[in-house]
PDB file of N, CA and C in Angstrom:
ATOM      1  N   GLN A   1     -10.376 -35.509  19.539  1.00  0.00           N
ATOM      2  CA  GLN A   1     -10.206 -34.378  20.398  1.00  0.00           C
ATOM      3  C   GLN A   1      -9.115 -34.675  21.423  1.00  0.00           C
ATOM      4  N   VAL A   2      -8.852 -33.683  22.278  1.00  0.00           N
ATOM      5  CA  VAL A   2      -7.787 -33.788  23.261  1.00  0.00           C
ATOM      6  C   VAL A   2      -8.362 -34.120  24.626  1.00  0.00           C
ATOM      7  N   GLN A   3      -7.797 -35.138  25.266  1.00  0.00           N
ATOM      8  CA  GLN A   3      -8.135 -35.457  26.646  1.00  0.00           C
ATOM      9  C   GLN A   3      -6.970 -35.064  27.538  1.00  0.00           C
ATOM     10  N   LEU A   4      -7.271 -34.400  28.647  1.00  0.00           N
ATOM     11  CA  LEU A   4      -6.265 -33.928  29.582  1.00  0.00           C
ATOM     12  C   LEU A   4      -6.570 -34.475  30.968  1.00  0.00           C
ATOM     13  N   VAL A   5      -5.557 -35.009  31.645  1.00  0.00           N
ATOM     14  CA  VAL A   5      -5.728 -35.578  32.976  1.00  0.00           C
ATOM     15  C   VAL A   5      -4.688 -34.979  33.910  1.00  0.00           C
ATOM     16  N   GLU A   6      -5.156 -34.237  34.921  1.00  0.00           N
ATOM     17  CA  GLU A   6      -4.270 -33.641  35.914  1.00  0.00           C
ATOM     18  C   GLU A   6      -4.036 -34.618  37.065  1.00  0.00           C
ATOM     19  N   SER A   7      -2.876 -34.494  37.709  1.00  0.00           N
ATOM     20  CA  SER A   7      -2.559 -35.316  38.868  1.00  0.00           C
ATOM     21  C   SER A   7      -1.546 -34.585  39.748  1.00  0.00           C
ATOM     22  N   GLY A   8      -1.366 -35.065  40.976  1.00  0.00           N
ATOM     23  CA  GLY A   8      -0.364 -34.519  41.882  1.00  0.00           C
ATOM     24  C   GLY A   8      -0.911 -33.708  43.035  1.00  0.00           C
ATOM     25  N   GLY A   9      -2.204 -33.438  43.053  1.00  0.00           N
ATOM     26  CA  GLY A   9      -2.785 -32.655  44.128  1.00  0.00           C
ATOM     27  C   GLY A   9      -2.991 -33.476  45.388  1.00  0.00           C
ATOM     28  N   GLY A  10      -3.417 -32.795  46.453  1.00  0.00           N
ATOM     29  CA  GLY A  10      -3.657 -33.446  47.725  1.00  0.00           C
ATOM     30  C   GLY A  10      -3.546 -32.465  48.867  1.00  0.00           C
ATOM     31  N   LEU A  11      -3.508 -32.987  50.097  1.00  0.00           N
ATOM     32  CA  LEU A  11      -3.351 -32.173  51.299  1.00  0.00           C
ATOM     33  C   LEU A  11      -1.865 -32.013  51.591  1.00  0.00           C
ATOM     34  N   VAL A  12      -1.371 -30.764  51.567  1.00  0.00           N
ATOM     35  CA  VAL A  12       0.045 -30.486  51.761  1.00  0.00           C
ATOM     36  C   VAL A  12       0.225 -29.359  52.772  1.00  0.00           C
ATOM     37  N   GLN A  13       1.415 -29.283  53.369  1.00  0.00           N
ATOM     38  CA  GLN A  13       1.715 -28.274  54.377  1.00  0.00           C
ATOM     39  C   GLN A  13       2.305 -27.017  53.758  1.00  0.00           C
ATOM     40  N   PRO A  14       2.083 -25.862  54.380  1.00  0.00           N
ATOM     41  CA  PRO A  14       2.696 -24.622  53.878  1.00  0.00           C
ATOM     42  C   PRO A  14       4.211 -24.712  53.859  1.00  0.00           C
ATOM     43  N   GLY A  15       4.819 -24.043  52.870  1.00  0.00           N
ATOM     44  CA  GLY A  15       6.265 -23.970  52.777  1.00  0.00           C
ATOM     45  C   GLY A  15       6.912 -25.024  51.906  1.00  0.00           C
ATOM     46  N   GLY A  16       6.235 -26.118  51.665  1.00  0.00           N
ATOM     47  CA  GLY A  16       6.820 -27.191  50.890  1.00  0.00           C
ATOM     48  C   GLY A  16       6.653 -27.024  49.397  1.00  0.00           C
ATOM     49  N   PRO A  17       7.351 -27.870  48.622  1.00  0.00           N
ATOM     50  CA  PRO A  17       7.190 -27.862  47.165  1.00  0.00           C
ATOM     51  C   PRO A  17       6.127 -28.853  46.724  1.00  0.00           C
ATOM     52  N   LEU A  18       5.611 -28.645  45.518  1.00  0.00           N
ATOM     53  CA  LEU A  18       4.616 -29.542  44.955  1.00  0.00           C
ATOM     54  C   LEU A  18       4.731 -29.515  43.446  1.00  0.00           C
ATOM     55  N   ARG A  19       4.591 -30.671  42.810  1.00  0.00           N
ATOM     56  CA  ARG A  19       4.600 -30.739  41.358  1.00  0.00           C
ATOM     57  C   ARG A  19       3.307 -31.352  40.855  1.00  0.00           C
ATOM     58  N   LEU A  20       2.617 -30.594  40.024  1.00  0.00           N
ATOM     59  CA  LEU A  20       1.411 -31.061  39.369  1.00  0.00           C
ATOM     60  C   LEU A  20       1.742 -31.480  37.942  1.00  0.00           C
ATOM     61  N   SER A  21       0.981 -32.431  37.413  1.00  0.00           N
ATOM     62  CA  SER A  21       1.209 -32.924  36.066  1.00  0.00           C
ATOM     63  C   SER A  21      -0.080 -32.927  35.270  1.00  0.00           C
ATOM     64  N   CYS A  22       0.045 -32.728  33.970  1.00  0.00           N
ATOM     65  CA  CYS A  22      -1.079 -32.777  33.049  1.00  0.00           C
ATOM     66  C   CYS A  22      -0.678 -33.638  31.865  1.00  0.00           C
ATOM     67  N   ALA A  23      -1.309 -34.801  31.737  1.00  0.00           N
ATOM     68  CA  ALA A  23      -1.016 -35.731  30.651  1.00  0.00           C
ATOM     69  C   ALA A  23      -2.032 -35.560  29.524  1.00  0.00           C
ATOM     70  N   ALA A  24      -1.536 -35.396  28.303  1.00  0.00           N
ATOM     71  CA  ALA A  24      -2.384 -35.218  27.133  1.00  0.00           C
ATOM     72  C   ALA A  24      -2.506 -36.517  26.350  1.00  0.00           C
ATOM     73  N   SER A  25      -3.647 -36.693  25.688  1.00  0.00           N
ATOM     74  CA  SER A  25      -3.908 -37.914  24.934  1.00  0.00           C
ATOM     75  C   SER A  25      -3.271 -37.906  23.549  1.00  0.00           C
ATOM     76  N   ILE A  26      -2.750 -36.776  23.112  1.00  0.00           N
ATOM     77  CA  ILE A  26      -2.065 -36.661  21.831  1.00  0.00           C
ATOM     78  C   ILE A  26      -0.707 -36.027  22.043  1.00  0.00           C
ATOM     79  N   SER A  27       0.118 -36.034  21.008  1.00  0.00           N
ATOM     80  CA  SER A  27       1.425 -35.401  21.088  1.00  0.00           C
ATOM     81  C   SER A  27       1.269 -33.916  21.371  1.00  0.00           C
ATOM     82  N   ILE A  28       2.005 -33.428  22.349  1.00  0.00           N
ATOM     83  CA  ILE A  28       1.887 -32.007  22.690  1.00  0.00           C
ATOM     84  C   ILE A  28       2.555 -31.118  21.645  1.00  0.00           C
ATOM     85  N   PHE A  29       3.262 -31.718  20.682  1.00  0.00           N
ATOM     86  CA  PHE A  29       3.778 -30.938  19.562  1.00  0.00           C
ATOM     87  C   PHE A  29       2.638 -30.346  18.736  1.00  0.00           C
ATOM     88  N   SER A  30       1.465 -30.989  18.781  1.00  0.00           N
ATOM     89  CA  SER A  30       0.313 -30.545  18.010  1.00  0.00           C
ATOM     90  C   SER A  30      -0.528 -29.508  18.738  1.00  0.00           C
ATOM     91  N   ILE A  31      -0.206 -29.232  19.995  1.00  0.00           N
ATOM     92  CA  ILE A  31      -0.977 -28.302  20.808  1.00  0.00           C
ATOM     93  C   ILE A  31      -0.323 -26.922  20.770  1.00  0.00           C
ATOM     94  N   ASP A  32      -1.102 -25.919  20.396  1.00  0.00           N
ATOM     95  CA  ASP A  32      -0.559 -24.573  20.211  1.00  0.00           C
ATOM     96  C   ASP A  32      -0.057 -23.971  21.511  1.00  0.00           C
ATOM     97  N   VAL A  33      -0.852 -24.100  22.577  1.00  0.00           N
ATOM     98  CA  VAL A  33      -0.476 -23.535  23.860  1.00  0.00           C
ATOM     99  C   VAL A  33      -1.106 -24.359  24.975  1.00  0.00           C
ATOM    100  N   MET A  34      -0.364 -24.566  26.046  1.00  0.00           N
ATOM    101  CA  MET A  34      -0.883 -25.257  27.216  1.00  0.00           C
ATOM    102  C   MET A  34      -0.759 -24.341  28.418  1.00  0.00           C
ATOM    103  N   SER A  35      -1.781 -24.371  29.264  1.00  0.00           N
ATOM    104  CA  SER A  35      -1.860 -23.441  30.385  1.00  0.00           C
ATOM    105  C   SER A  35      -2.335 -24.147  31.645  1.00  0.00           C
ATOM    106  N   TRP A  36      -2.047 -23.515  32.767  1.00  0.00           N
ATOM    107  CA  TRP A  36      -2.591 -23.911  34.060  1.00  0.00           C
ATOM    108  C   TRP A  36      -3.476 -22.782  34.590  1.00  0.00           C
ATOM    109  N   TYR A  37      -4.636 -23.153  35.095  1.00  0.00           N
ATOM    110  CA  TYR A  37      -5.548 -22.245  35.770  1.00  0.00           C
ATOM    111  C   TYR A  37      -5.824 -22.796  37.159  1.00  0.00           C
ATOM    112  N   ARG A  38      -6.375 -21.955  38.032  1.00  0.00           N
ATOM    113  CA  ARG A  38      -6.798 -22.436  39.341  1.00  0.00           C
ATOM    114  C   ARG A  38      -8.065 -21.714  39.767  1.00  0.00           C
ATOM    115  N   GLN A  39      -8.847 -22.390  40.595  1.00  0.00           N
ATOM    116  CA  GLN A  39     -10.084 -21.827  41.096  1.00  0.00           C
ATOM    117  C   GLN A  39     -10.206 -22.143  42.583  1.00  0.00           C
ATOM    118  N   ALA A  40     -10.148 -21.110  43.403  1.00  0.00           N
ATOM    119  CA  ALA A  40     -10.305 -21.256  44.837  1.00  0.00           C
ATOM    120  C   ALA A  40     -11.786 -21.379  45.170  1.00  0.00           C
ATOM    121  N   PRO A  41     -12.120 -21.975  46.315  1.00  0.00           N
ATOM    122  CA  PRO A  41     -13.528 -22.123  46.698  1.00  0.00           C
ATOM    123  C   PRO A  41     -14.263 -20.786  46.740  1.00  0.00           C
ATOM    124  N   GLY A  42     -15.393 -20.716  46.051  1.00  0.00           N
ATOM    125  CA  GLY A  42     -16.194 -19.508  46.044  1.00  0.00           C
ATOM    126  C   GLY A  42     -15.674 -18.384  45.177  1.00  0.00           C
ATOM    127  N   LYS A  43     -14.611 -18.623  44.403  1.00  0.00           N
ATOM    128  CA  LYS A  43     -14.028 -17.582  43.564  1.00  0.00           C
ATOM    129  C   LYS A  43     -13.978 -18.019  42.109  1.00  0.00           C
ATOM    130  N   GLU A  44     -13.719 -17.056  41.217  1.00  0.00           N
ATOM    131  CA  GLU A  44     -13.664 -17.341  39.793  1.00  0.00           C
ATOM    132  C   GLU A  44     -12.336 -17.974  39.409  1.00  0.00           C
ATOM    133  N   ARG A  45     -12.360 -18.723  38.324  1.00  0.00           N
ATOM    134  CA  ARG A  45     -11.155 -19.350  37.820  1.00  0.00           C
ATOM    135  C   ARG A  45     -10.192 -18.291  37.283  1.00  0.00           C
ATOM    136  N   GLU A  46      -8.900 -18.443  37.580  1.00  0.00           N
ATOM    137  CA  GLU A  46      -7.903 -17.489  37.136  1.00  0.00           C
ATOM    138  C   GLU A  46      -6.736 -18.195  36.448  1.00  0.00           C
ATOM    139  N   TRP A  47      -6.157 -17.535  35.455  1.00  0.00           N
ATOM    140  CA  TRP A  47      -4.995 -18.046  34.760  1.00  0.00           C
ATOM    141  C   TRP A  47      -3.748 -17.850  35.606  1.00  0.00           C
ATOM    142  N   VAL A  48      -2.860 -18.848  35.623  1.00  0.00           N
ATOM    143  CA  VAL A  48      -1.638 -18.738  36.416  1.00  0.00           C
ATOM    144  C   VAL A  48      -0.364 -18.890  35.591  1.00  0.00           C
ATOM    145  N   ALA A  49      -0.363 -19.720  34.536  1.00  0.00           N
ATOM    146  CA  ALA A  49       0.849 -19.934  33.753  1.00  0.00           C
ATOM    147  C   ALA A  49       0.509 -20.546  32.405  1.00  0.00           C
ATOM    148  N   SER A  50       1.380 -20.343  31.412  1.00  0.00           N
ATOM    149  CA  SER A  50       1.196 -20.932  30.093  1.00  0.00           C
ATOM    150  C   SER A  50       2.538 -21.094  29.397  1.00  0.00           C
ATOM    151  N   VAL A  51       2.568 -21.987  28.404  1.00  0.00           N
ATOM    152  CA  VAL A  51       3.756 -22.182  27.584  1.00  0.00           C
ATOM    153  C   VAL A  51       3.314 -22.518  26.172  1.00  0.00           C
ATOM    154  N   GLU A  52       3.894 -21.832  25.179  1.00  0.00           N
ATOM    155  CA  GLU A  52       3.603 -22.086  23.784  1.00  0.00           C
ATOM    156  C   GLU A  52       4.609 -23.086  23.221  1.00  0.00           C
ATOM    157  N   THR A  53       4.297 -23.608  22.022  1.00  0.00           N
ATOM    158  CA  THR A  53       5.099 -24.679  21.426  1.00  0.00           C
ATOM    159  C   THR A  53       6.577 -24.313  21.328  1.00  0.00           C
ATOM    160  N   ALA A  54       6.858 -23.107  20.864  1.00  0.00           N
ATOM    161  CA  ALA A  54       8.245 -22.680  20.680  1.00  0.00           C
ATOM    162  C   ALA A  54       8.564 -21.402  21.439  1.00  0.00           C
ATOM    163  N   GLY A  55       7.802 -21.129  22.500  1.00  0.00           N
ATOM    164  CA  GLY A  55       7.997 -19.901  23.236  1.00  0.00           C
ATOM    165  C   GLY A  55       8.455 -20.117  24.663  1.00  0.00           C
ATOM    166  N   THR A  56       8.713 -19.017  25.342  1.00  0.00           N
ATOM    167  CA  THR A  56       9.099 -19.051  26.740  1.00  0.00           C
ATOM    168  C   THR A  56       7.858 -19.064  27.625  1.00  0.00           C
ATOM    169  N   PRO A  57       7.974 -19.524  28.856  1.00  0.00           N
ATOM    170  CA  PRO A  57       6.809 -19.563  29.735  1.00  0.00           C
ATOM    171  C   PRO A  57       6.373 -18.175  30.183  1.00  0.00           C
ATOM    172  N   ASN A  58       5.097 -18.049  30.495  1.00  0.00           N
ATOM    173  CA  ASN A  58       4.526 -16.813  31.002  1.00  0.00           C
ATOM    174  C   ASN A  58       3.758 -17.096  32.284  1.00  0.00           C
ATOM    175  N   TYR A  59       3.761 -16.109  33.204  1.00  0.00           N
ATOM    176  CA  TYR A  59       3.155 -16.308  34.503  1.00  0.00           C
ATOM    177  C   TYR A  59       2.318 -15.107  34.905  1.00  0.00           C
ATOM    178  N   ALA A  60       1.277 -15.384  35.685  1.00  0.00           N
ATOM    179  CA  ALA A  60       0.533 -14.304  36.305  1.00  0.00           C
ATOM    180  C   ALA A  60       1.406 -13.639  37.361  1.00  0.00           C
ATOM    181  N   ASP A  61       1.200 -12.338  37.563  1.00  0.00           N
ATOM    182  CA  ASP A  61       2.005 -11.606  38.540  1.00  0.00           C
ATOM    183  C   ASP A  61       1.895 -12.201  39.941  1.00  0.00           C
ATOM    184  N   SER A  62       0.749 -12.775  40.255  1.00  0.00           N
ATOM    185  CA  SER A  62       0.514 -13.294  41.589  1.00  0.00           C
ATOM    186  C   SER A  62       1.344 -14.532  41.917  1.00  0.00           C
ATOM    187  N   VAL A  63       1.855 -15.226  40.894  1.00  0.00           N
ATOM    188  CA  VAL A  63       2.616 -16.458  41.125  1.00  0.00           C
ATOM    189  C   VAL A  63       4.039 -16.387  40.592  1.00  0.00           C
ATOM    190  N   LYS A  64       4.398 -15.318  39.920  1.00  0.00           N
ATOM    191  CA  LYS A  64       5.728 -15.180  39.336  1.00  0.00           C
ATOM    192  C   LYS A  64       6.801 -15.268  40.420  1.00  0.00           C
ATOM    193  N   GLY A  65       7.812 -16.113  40.173  1.00  0.00           N
ATOM    194  CA  GLY A  65       8.885 -16.307  41.131  1.00  0.00           C
ATOM    195  C   GLY A  65       8.739 -17.558  41.974  1.00  0.00           C
ATOM    196  N   ARG A  66       7.530 -18.099  42.076  1.00  0.00           N
ATOM    197  CA  ARG A  66       7.294 -19.318  42.862  1.00  0.00           C
ATOM    198  C   ARG A  66       6.843 -20.493  41.995  1.00  0.00           C
ATOM    199  N   PHE A  67       6.210 -20.207  40.852  1.00  0.00           N
ATOM    200  CA  PHE A  67       5.673 -21.252  39.983  1.00  0.00           C
ATOM    201  C   PHE A  67       6.572 -21.429  38.765  1.00  0.00           C
ATOM    202  N   THR A  68       6.726 -22.674  38.317  1.00  0.00           N
ATOM    203  CA  THR A  68       7.479 -22.978  37.111  1.00  0.00           C
ATOM    204  C   THR A  68       6.688 -23.951  36.250  1.00  0.00           C
ATOM    205  N   ILE A  69       6.423 -23.570  35.005  1.00  0.00           N
ATOM    206  CA  ILE A  69       5.745 -24.455  34.065  1.00  0.00           C
ATOM    207  C   ILE A  69       6.787 -25.040  33.114  1.00  0.00           C
ATOM    208  N   SER A  70       6.671 -26.327  32.825  1.00  0.00           N
ATOM    209  CA  SER A  70       7.609 -27.000  31.937  1.00  0.00           C
ATOM    210  C   SER A  70       6.889 -28.088  31.162  1.00  0.00           C
ATOM    211  N   ARG A  71       7.514 -28.550  30.091  1.00  0.00           N
ATOM    212  CA  ARG A  71       6.906 -29.587  29.266  1.00  0.00           C
ATOM    213  C   ARG A  71       7.876 -30.736  29.049  1.00  0.00           C
ATOM    214  N   ASP A  72       7.340 -31.957  29.091  1.00  0.00           N
ATOM    215  CA  ASP A  72       8.081 -33.175  28.811  1.00  0.00           C
ATOM    216  C   ASP A  72       7.484 -33.757  27.541  1.00  0.00           C
ATOM    217  N   ASN A  73       8.105 -33.470  26.407  1.00  0.00           N
ATOM    218  CA  ASN A  73       7.548 -33.876  25.118  1.00  0.00           C
ATOM    219  C   ASN A  73       7.483 -35.395  24.956  1.00  0.00           C
ATOM    220  N   ALA A  74       8.467 -36.113  25.501  1.00  0.00           N
ATOM    221  CA  ALA A  74       8.493 -37.564  25.383  1.00  0.00           C
ATOM    222  C   ALA A  74       7.317 -38.214  26.102  1.00  0.00           C
ATOM    223  N   GLU A  75       6.855 -37.596  27.188  1.00  0.00           N
ATOM    224  CA  GLU A  75       5.749 -38.144  27.967  1.00  0.00           C
ATOM    225  C   GLU A  75       4.425 -37.454  27.669  1.00  0.00           C
ATOM    226  N   ASN A  76       4.410 -36.510  26.733  1.00  0.00           N
ATOM    227  CA  ASN A  76       3.203 -35.745  26.400  1.00  0.00           C
ATOM    228  C   ASN A  76       2.577 -35.136  27.654  1.00  0.00           C
ATOM    229  N   THR A  77       3.428 -34.547  28.484  1.00  0.00           N
ATOM    230  CA  THR A  77       3.001 -34.065  29.783  1.00  0.00           C
ATOM    231  C   THR A  77       3.544 -32.666  30.044  1.00  0.00           C
ATOM    232  N   VAL A  78       2.721 -31.838  30.666  1.00  0.00           N
ATOM    233  CA  VAL A  78       3.118 -30.515  31.122  1.00  0.00           C
ATOM    234  C   VAL A  78       3.064 -30.503  32.643  1.00  0.00           C
ATOM    235  N   HIS A  79       4.076 -29.900  33.260  1.00  0.00           N
ATOM    236  CA  HIS A  79       4.170 -29.866  34.719  1.00  0.00           C
ATOM    237  C   HIS A  79       4.041 -28.437  35.244  1.00  0.00           C
ATOM    238  N   LEU A  80       3.605 -28.332  36.485  1.00  0.00           N
ATOM    239  CA  LEU A  80       3.602 -27.070  37.199  1.00  0.00           C
ATOM    240  C   LEU A  80       4.249 -27.310  38.557  1.00  0.00           C
ATOM    241  N   GLU A  81       5.417 -26.712  38.768  1.00  0.00           N
ATOM    242  CA  GLU A  81       6.129 -26.830  40.034  1.00  0.00           C
ATOM    243  C   GLU A  81       5.845 -25.605  40.887  1.00  0.00           C
ATOM    244  N   ILE A  82       5.408 -25.848  42.109  1.00  0.00           N
ATOM    245  CA  ILE A  82       5.070 -24.777  43.031  1.00  0.00           C
ATOM    246  C   ILE A  82       6.040 -24.833  44.207  1.00  0.00           C
ATOM    247  N   ASN A  83       6.704 -23.736  44.483  1.00  0.00           N
ATOM    248  CA  ASN A  83       7.622 -23.634  45.611  1.00  0.00           C
ATOM    249  C   ASN A  83       7.029 -22.753  46.700  1.00  0.00           C
ATOM    250  N   SER A  84       7.469 -22.987  47.937  1.00  0.00           N
ATOM    251  CA  SER A  84       7.032 -22.183  49.083  1.00  0.00           C
ATOM    252  C   SER A  84       5.513 -22.063  49.132  1.00  0.00           C
ATOM    253  N   LEU A  85       4.856 -23.182  49.227  1.00  0.00           N
ATOM    254  CA  LEU A  85       3.395 -23.224  49.220  1.00  0.00           C
ATOM    255  C   LEU A  85       2.802 -22.336  50.300  1.00  0.00           C
ATOM    256  N   LYS A  86       1.760 -21.610  49.928  1.00  0.00           N
ATOM    257  CA  LYS A  86       1.034 -20.744  50.836  1.00  0.00           C
ATOM    258  C   LYS A  86      -0.411 -21.206  50.917  1.00  0.00           C
ATOM    259  N   ARG A  87      -1.086 -20.844  52.001  1.00  0.00           N
ATOM    260  CA  ARG A  87      -2.480 -21.221  52.147  1.00  0.00           C
ATOM    261  C   ARG A  87      -3.339 -20.645  51.027  1.00  0.00           C
ATOM    262  N   GLU A  88      -2.947 -19.494  50.504  1.00  0.00           N
ATOM    263  CA  GLU A  88      -3.679 -18.865  49.416  1.00  0.00           C
ATOM    264  C   GLU A  88      -3.562 -19.636  48.103  1.00  0.00           C
ATOM    265  N   ASP A  89      -2.669 -20.636  48.050  1.00  0.00           N
ATOM    266  CA  ASP A  89      -2.548 -21.476  46.864  1.00  0.00           C
ATOM    267  C   ASP A  89      -3.617 -22.563  46.820  1.00  0.00           C
ATOM    268  N   THR A  90      -4.382 -22.710  47.882  1.00  0.00           N
ATOM    269  CA  THR A  90      -5.440 -23.712  47.925  1.00  0.00           C
ATOM    270  C   THR A  90      -6.452 -23.458  46.813  1.00  0.00           C
ATOM    271  N   ALA A  91      -6.653 -24.449  45.952  1.00  0.00           N
ATOM    272  CA  ALA A  91      -7.549 -24.305  44.808  1.00  0.00           C
ATOM    273  C   ALA A  91      -7.602 -25.620  44.042  1.00  0.00           C
ATOM    274  N   VAL A  92      -8.558 -25.704  43.130  1.00  0.00           N
ATOM    275  CA  VAL A  92      -8.551 -26.757  42.128  1.00  0.00           C
ATOM    276  C   VAL A  92      -7.738 -26.251  40.954  1.00  0.00           C
ATOM    277  N   TYR A  93      -6.734 -27.010  40.551  1.00  0.00           N
ATOM    278  CA  TYR A  93      -5.856 -26.611  39.458  1.00  0.00           C
ATOM    279  C   TYR A  93      -6.253 -27.349  38.182  1.00  0.00           C
ATOM    280  N   TYR A  94      -6.467 -26.582  37.106  1.00  0.00           N
ATOM    281  CA  TYR A  94      -6.933 -27.117  35.836  1.00  0.00           C
ATOM    282  C   TYR A  94      -5.888 -26.941  34.741  1.00  0.00           C
ATOM    283  N   CYS A  95      -5.812 -27.920  33.873  1.00  0.00           N
ATOM    284  CA  CYS A  95      -4.965 -27.862  32.691  1.00  0.00           C
ATOM    285  C   CYS A  95      -5.829 -27.499  31.484  1.00  0.00           C
ATOM    286  N   LYS A  96      -5.312 -26.622  30.617  1.00  0.00           N
ATOM    287  CA  LYS A  96      -6.032 -26.186  29.425  1.00  0.00           C
ATOM    288  C   LYS A  96      -5.119 -26.272  28.209  1.00  0.00           C
ATOM    289  N   ALA A  97      -5.663 -26.786  27.108  1.00  0.00           N
ATOM    290  CA  ALA A  97      -4.925 -26.886  25.854  1.00  0.00           C
ATOM    291  C   ALA A  97      -5.691 -26.197  24.736  1.00  0.00           C
ATOM    292  N   ILE A  98      -4.970 -25.523  23.857  1.00  0.00           N
ATOM    293  CA  ILE A  98      -5.548 -24.953  22.642  1.00  0.00           C
ATOM    294  C   ILE A  98      -5.114 -25.824  21.483  1.00  0.00           C
ATOM    295  N   TYR A  99      -6.082 -26.465  20.821  1.00  0.00           N
ATOM    296  CA  TYR A  99      -5.815 -27.387  19.729  1.00  0.00           C
ATOM    297  C   TYR A  99      -6.697 -27.002  18.555  1.00  0.00           C
ATOM    298  N   HIS A 100      -6.082 -26.698  17.417  1.00  0.00           N
ATOM    299  CA  HIS A 100      -6.782 -26.225  16.222  1.00  0.00           C
ATOM    300  C   HIS A 100      -7.684 -25.036  16.548  1.00  0.00           C
ATOM    301  N   GLY A 101      -7.228 -24.185  17.453  1.00  0.00           N
ATOM    302  CA  GLY A 101      -7.934 -22.965  17.786  1.00  0.00           C
ATOM    303  C   GLY A 101      -9.029 -23.109  18.821  1.00  0.00           C
ATOM    304  N   TRP A 102      -9.251 -24.319  19.342  1.00  0.00           N
ATOM    305  CA  TRP A 102     -10.325 -24.544  20.299  1.00  0.00           C
ATOM    306  C   TRP A 102      -9.779 -24.993  21.653  1.00  0.00           C
ATOM    307  N   PRO A 103     -10.431 -24.568  22.746  1.00  0.00           N
ATOM    308  CA  PRO A 103      -9.939 -24.915  24.083  1.00  0.00           C
ATOM    309  C   PRO A 103     -10.445 -26.265  24.581  1.00  0.00           C
ATOM    310  N   TYR A 104      -9.584 -26.965  25.293  1.00  0.00           N
ATOM    311  CA  TYR A 104      -9.931 -28.214  25.948  1.00  0.00           C
ATOM    312  C   TYR A 104      -9.463 -28.135  27.393  1.00  0.00           C
ATOM    313  N   TRP A 105     -10.272 -28.678  28.304  1.00  0.00           N
ATOM    314  CA  TRP A 105      -9.994 -28.596  29.740  1.00  0.00           C
ATOM    315  C   TRP A 105      -9.907 -29.975  30.376  1.00  0.00           C
ATOM    316  N   GLY A 106      -9.029 -30.104  31.357  1.00  0.00           N
ATOM    317  CA  GLY A 106      -9.029 -31.273  32.213  1.00  0.00           C
ATOM    318  C   GLY A 106     -10.067 -31.103  33.309  1.00  0.00           C
ATOM    319  N   LYS A 107     -10.257 -32.138  34.119  1.00  0.00           N
ATOM    320  CA  LYS A 107     -11.252 -32.090  35.185  1.00  0.00           C
ATOM    321  C   LYS A 107     -10.722 -31.479  36.478  1.00  0.00           C
ATOM    322  N   GLY A 108      -9.420 -31.283  36.573  1.00  0.00           N
ATOM    323  CA  GLY A 108      -8.826 -30.599  37.705  1.00  0.00           C
ATOM    324  C   GLY A 108      -8.268 -31.527  38.766  1.00  0.00           C
ATOM    325  N   THR A 109      -7.325 -31.000  39.559  1.00  0.00           N
ATOM    326  CA  THR A 109      -6.783 -31.697  40.717  1.00  0.00           C
ATOM    327  C   THR A 109      -6.766 -30.724  41.892  1.00  0.00           C
ATOM    328  N   LEU A 110      -7.245 -31.173  43.043  1.00  0.00           N
ATOM    329  CA  LEU A 110      -7.408 -30.301  44.206  1.00  0.00           C
ATOM    330  C   LEU A 110      -6.128 -30.230  45.026  1.00  0.00           C
ATOM    331  N   VAL A 111      -5.692 -28.999  45.304  1.00  0.00           N
ATOM    332  CA  VAL A 111      -4.557 -28.746  46.186  1.00  0.00           C
ATOM    333  C   VAL A 111      -5.075 -28.025  47.423  1.00  0.00           C
ATOM    334  N   THR A 112      -4.877 -28.628  48.599  1.00  0.00           N
ATOM    335  CA  THR A 112      -5.276 -28.026  49.859  1.00  0.00           C
ATOM    336  C   THR A 112      -4.033 -27.806  50.711  1.00  0.00           C
ATOM    337  N   VAL A 113      -3.716 -26.545  50.992  1.00  0.00           N
ATOM    338  CA  VAL A 113      -2.537 -26.188  51.781  1.00  0.00           C
ATOM    339  C   VAL A 113      -2.989 -25.848  53.194  1.00  0.00           C
ATOM    340  N   SER A 114      -2.612 -26.684  54.155  1.00  0.00           N
ATOM    341  CA  SER A 114      -3.064 -26.499  55.529  1.00  0.00           C
ATOM    342  C   SER A 114      -2.148 -27.239  56.486  1.00  0.00           C
ATOM    343  N   LEU A 115      -2.094 -26.754  57.737  1.00  0.00           N
ATOM    344  CA  LEU A 115      -1.374 -27.450  58.798  1.00  0.00           C
ATOM    345  C   LEU A 115      -2.169 -28.631  59.293  1.00  0.00           C
TER     346      LEU A 115
END
């Protein structure tokens, strides 16, 4: 099966950039689609971005223009770059992979945006 490990979260200030990473235990060439989700405290998990093997990235309307999803095939890693951080970006960010038609989730990395 696929193991996913997120990293890059922490306590950060509003306005700055942040890059999150998701490392997969297998070649990401074998993964149909990889996505980022986030879940704020007390709220439901929501989809924010995804990228397919041979497709262009897609974004939720709420993050379009500030978030960038990319893949590093040599490192079997998918990144999420966040610009102009806002307090509303505070959440646990999860990586999701679709492999042979089934979903796999990482354990998440916490991003806290505060002064």
